[in-house]
Amino acid sequence: VRGSISLVQDPNTAIAVLCGERSRPCISLTALSEEIKNEIIIPVWACPGIDTSAADESHYVAFCVAETLRTLRKALKAGAIKIGVIVIDSVAPPVIGDVLEMMLLSTKVRTELLAEHYVVLGTFPDQSISWQKDLLEYFRMNIDKFDPVYRSSVSLRNDTTSVNIRVFSSGDANFYPQLFLTMRMRLS
């Protein structure tokens, strides 16, 4: 995650980190907080015990969306700063993606929260986690439908472990050259 932040075009934007519930460690948040000192890093915690597929929990889902929006607005100082990076932590549950999607359905909210050019990324231990891929596809199909938008998936493996890095980039015409340089620097 640390090296991937170099894909961000505007360093004067905030980083939102999608985490699991507060009771679980958020590795991406810890790593970014240790590495980056001059940026605003906003933890976005999953609401505990939420099930977006349960019809009787729609009021709780709406509450969670409202709480997440309130947290982001407060951290962004009422629009003075916008989100330039959304990081999906490996322990973030699918429900946090659902909440983000519901929140960003509103064009007004998207304009208020997201920088003109932004990146959504996540590092995952394997490729079996499909909801993150679906979330990146949601951004491509529903949020930023027009060029330049890019999506990439990079798999790194050695004898004992593998990791999959997924990235969505909005507005960066130099995304692929920058991705190549970032990967090259991290691997050398």
Short mmCIF file of C-alpha atoms in Angstrom, two decimals:
data_model
loop_
_atom_site.label_atom_id
_atom_site.label_comp_id
_atom_site.label_asym_id
_atom_site.label_seq_id
_atom_site.Cartn_x
_atom_site.Cartn_y
_atom_site.Cartn_z
CA VAL A 1 0.00 0.00 0.00
CA ARG A 2 2.78 2.42 0.92
CA GLY A 3 4.42 2.34 -2.49
CA SER A 4 1.09 2.56 -4.29
CA ILE A 5 0.39 5.96 -2.76
CA SER A 6 2.94 7.35 -5.22
CA LEU A 7 0.24 6.88 -7.90
CA VAL A 8 -1.63 9.84 -6.44
CA GLN A 9 -1.41 12.99 -8.55
CA ASP A 10 -2.27 15.61 -5.93
CA PRO A 11 -0.45 15.29 -2.60
CA ASN A 12 -2.81 17.87 -1.04
CA THR A 13 -5.68 15.41 -0.80
CA ALA A 14 -6.82 13.10 1.96
CA ILE A 15 -6.49 9.33 2.13
CA ALA A 16 -9.62 7.39 3.18
CA VAL A 17 -8.88 3.87 4.45
CA LEU A 18 -11.76 1.38 4.38
CA CYS A 19 -11.27 -0.85 7.43
CA GLY A 20 -13.15 -3.64 9.15
CA GLU A 21 -14.86 -3.16 12.49
CA ARG A 22 -12.97 -1.14 15.12
CA SER A 23 -12.27 -4.32 17.08
CA ARG A 24 -10.05 -5.68 14.26
CA PRO A 25 -6.64 -4.35 13.24
CA CYS A 26 -6.51 -2.30 10.05
CA ILE A 27 -3.07 -3.06 8.59
CA SER A 28 -3.30 -0.48 5.80
CA LEU A 29 -4.20 2.27 8.26
CA THR A 30 -1.29 1.34 10.55
CA ALA A 31 1.20 1.18 7.67
CA LEU A 32 0.09 4.50 6.18
CA SER A 33 0.04 6.25 9.56
CA GLU A 34 3.64 5.15 10.21
CA GLU A 35 4.86 6.06 6.73
CA ILE A 36 3.01 9.27 5.90
CA LYS A 37 3.12 12.15 8.35
CA ASN A 38 1.90 15.20 6.42
CA GLU A 39 -1.30 13.80 4.93
CA ILE A 40 -4.80 13.53 6.29
CA ILE A 41 -5.56 9.84 6.77
CA ILE A 42 -9.21 9.07 7.52
CA PRO A 43 -10.15 5.65 8.89
CA VAL A 44 -13.57 4.54 7.62
CA TRP A 45 -14.67 1.79 10.00
CA ALA A 46 -17.29 -0.79 9.05
CA CYS A 47 -20.48 -0.58 11.07
CA PRO A 48 -20.66 -3.59 13.41
CA GLY A 49 -23.09 -6.40 12.68
CA ILE A 50 -24.58 -4.92 9.52
CA ASP A 51 -26.05 -7.06 6.74
CA THR A 52 -27.00 -5.06 3.65
CA SER A 53 -28.88 -8.02 2.16
CA ALA A 54 -31.34 -8.20 5.07
CA ALA A 55 -34.48 -6.20 4.28
CA ASP A 56 -35.22 -5.51 7.94
CA GLU A 57 -31.86 -3.79 8.39
CA SER A 58 -32.42 -1.02 5.82
CA HIS A 59 -32.77 1.59 8.57
CA TYR A 60 -29.43 0.49 10.06
CA VAL A 61 -27.78 0.62 6.63
CA ALA A 62 -29.10 4.16 6.14
CA PHE A 63 -27.75 5.08 9.58
CA CYS A 64 -24.35 3.60 8.69
CA VAL A 65 -24.23 5.55 5.39
CA ALA A 66 -25.14 8.76 7.26
CA GLU A 67 -22.51 8.13 9.97
CA THR A 68 -19.82 7.38 7.39
CA LEU A 69 -20.69 10.54 5.48
CA ARG A 70 -20.63 12.60 8.69
CA THR A 71 -17.20 11.17 9.60
CA LEU A 72 -15.78 12.00 6.16
CA ARG A 73 -17.23 15.52 6.08
CA LYS A 74 -15.82 16.28 9.52
CA ALA A 75 -12.36 14.96 8.60
CA LEU A 76 -12.38 16.84 5.30
CA LYS A 77 -13.16 20.11 7.09
CA ALA A 78 -16.45 20.69 5.28
CA GLY A 79 -15.01 20.52 1.77
CA ALA A 80 -11.69 22.32 2.30
CA ILE A 81 -9.89 19.10 1.37
CA LYS A 82 -11.06 16.22 -0.82
CA ILE A 83 -10.28 12.52 -0.98
CA GLY A 84 -7.53 11.71 -3.47
CA VAL A 85 -7.03 8.09 -2.41
CA ILE A 86 -9.35 5.37 -1.18
CA VAL A 87 -7.48 2.38 0.26
CA ILE A 88 -9.34 -0.90 0.79
CA ASP A 89 -7.78 -2.81 3.68
CA SER A 90 -7.52 -6.58 3.32
CA VAL A 91 -9.82 -7.14 6.35
CA ALA A 92 -12.51 -4.69 5.21
CA PRO A 93 -15.81 -6.56 4.83
CA PRO A 94 -17.98 -6.32 1.71
CA VAL A 95 -20.52 -4.22 3.61
CA ILE A 96 -18.11 -1.25 3.73
CA GLY A 97 -18.03 -1.33 -0.07
CA ASP A 98 -21.84 -1.39 -0.14
CA VAL A 99 -21.98 1.60 2.20
CA LEU A 100 -19.47 3.51 0.04
CA GLU A 101 -21.46 2.74 -3.11
CA MET A 102 -24.73 3.91 -1.51
CA MET A 103 -23.08 7.08 -0.25
CA LEU A 104 -21.56 7.92 -3.64
CA LEU A 105 -24.81 7.43 -5.56
CA SER A 106 -25.38 11.13 -5.04
CA THR A 107 -23.55 13.34 -7.53
CA LYS A 108 -23.54 16.10 -4.91
CA VAL A 109 -21.80 13.84 -2.37
CA ARG A 110 -19.27 12.61 -4.96
CA THR A 111 -18.42 16.20 -5.93
CA GLU A 112 -18.13 17.19 -2.28
CA LEU A 113 -15.90 14.27 -1.23
CA LEU A 114 -13.80 13.14 -4.19
CA ALA A 115 -10.93 15.07 -5.73
CA GLU A 116 -11.10 15.62 -9.49
CA HIS A 117 -8.40 12.95 -9.94
CA TYR A 118 -8.33 10.12 -7.43
CA VAL A 119 -7.15 6.55 -6.96
CA VAL A 120 -8.87 3.55 -5.37
CA LEU A 121 -6.52 0.74 -4.40
CA GLY A 122 -6.18 -2.34 -2.30
CA THR A 123 -3.64 -5.05 -1.59
CA PHE A 124 -5.06 -8.50 -1.01
CA PRO A 125 -3.44 -11.78 -0.03
CA ASP A 126 -5.14 -13.73 -2.81
CA GLN A 127 -7.43 -13.31 -5.78
CA SER A 128 -10.45 -14.99 -4.20
CA ILE A 129 -11.77 -11.72 -2.74
CA SER A 130 -14.09 -10.57 -5.50
CA TRP A 131 -16.06 -7.77 -3.81
CA GLN A 132 -13.05 -5.43 -4.02
CA LYS A 133 -12.82 -6.09 -7.75
CA ASP A 134 -16.55 -5.37 -7.98
CA LEU A 135 -16.05 -2.09 -6.09
CA LEU A 136 -13.35 -0.96 -8.53
CA GLU A 137 -15.65 -1.91 -11.39
CA TYR A 138 -18.42 0.14 -9.75
CA PHE A 139 -16.19 3.21 -9.90
CA ARG A 140 -15.40 2.54 -13.57
CA MET A 141 -18.99 1.89 -14.62
CA ASN A 142 -20.97 4.24 -12.36
CA ILE A 143 -18.77 7.00 -11.01
CA ASP A 144 -16.23 7.79 -13.73
CA LYS A 145 -17.55 6.51 -17.02
CA PHE A 146 -15.35 8.67 -19.21
CA ASP A 147 -11.67 8.72 -20.10
CA PRO A 148 -9.17 8.74 -18.79
CA VAL A 149 -9.98 6.01 -16.28
CA TYR A 150 -7.76 3.01 -15.71
CA ARG A 151 -7.92 -0.21 -13.77
CA SER A 152 -5.08 -2.57 -13.07
CA SER A 153 -4.49 -5.80 -11.22
CA VAL A 154 -0.92 -6.83 -10.43
CA SER A 155 -0.07 -10.18 -8.84
CA LEU A 156 3.20 -10.68 -7.00
CA ARG A 157 4.28 -14.14 -5.90
CA ASN A 158 7.19 -15.94 -4.34
CA ASP A 159 7.57 -19.50 -3.03
CA THR A 160 5.46 -18.94 0.07
CA THR A 161 3.12 -15.99 -0.46
CA SER A 162 1.21 -14.08 -3.07
CA VAL A 163 -0.41 -10.68 -3.09
CA ASN A 164 -2.76 -9.04 -5.55
CA ILE A 165 -2.74 -5.25 -5.94
CA ARG A 166 -5.83 -3.74 -7.53
CA VAL A 167 -5.93 -0.11 -8.62
CA PHE A 168 -8.53 2.20 -10.19
CA SER A 169 -7.36 5.62 -11.34
CA SER A 170 -9.50 8.54 -12.45
CA GLY A 171 -8.08 11.32 -14.56
CA ASP A 172 -4.39 10.38 -14.71
CA ALA A 173 -3.32 10.17 -18.36
CA ASN A 174 0.10 8.90 -17.17
CA PHE A 175 -1.33 6.10 -15.02
CA TYR A 176 0.34 3.13 -16.73
CA PRO A 177 3.83 4.66 -16.96
CA GLN A 178 3.54 5.75 -13.30
CA LEU A 179 2.31 2.27 -12.30
CA PHE A 180 5.26 0.70 -14.09
CA LEU A 181 7.73 3.02 -12.34
CA THR A 182 6.11 2.42 -8.96
CA MET A 183 6.23 -1.36 -9.35
CA ARG A 184 9.79 -1.23 -10.61
CA MET A 185 10.93 0.85 -7.62
CA ARG A 186 9.14 -1.43 -5.12
CA LEU A 187 10.57 -4.60 -6.65
CA SER A 188 14.16 -3.46 -6.96
#
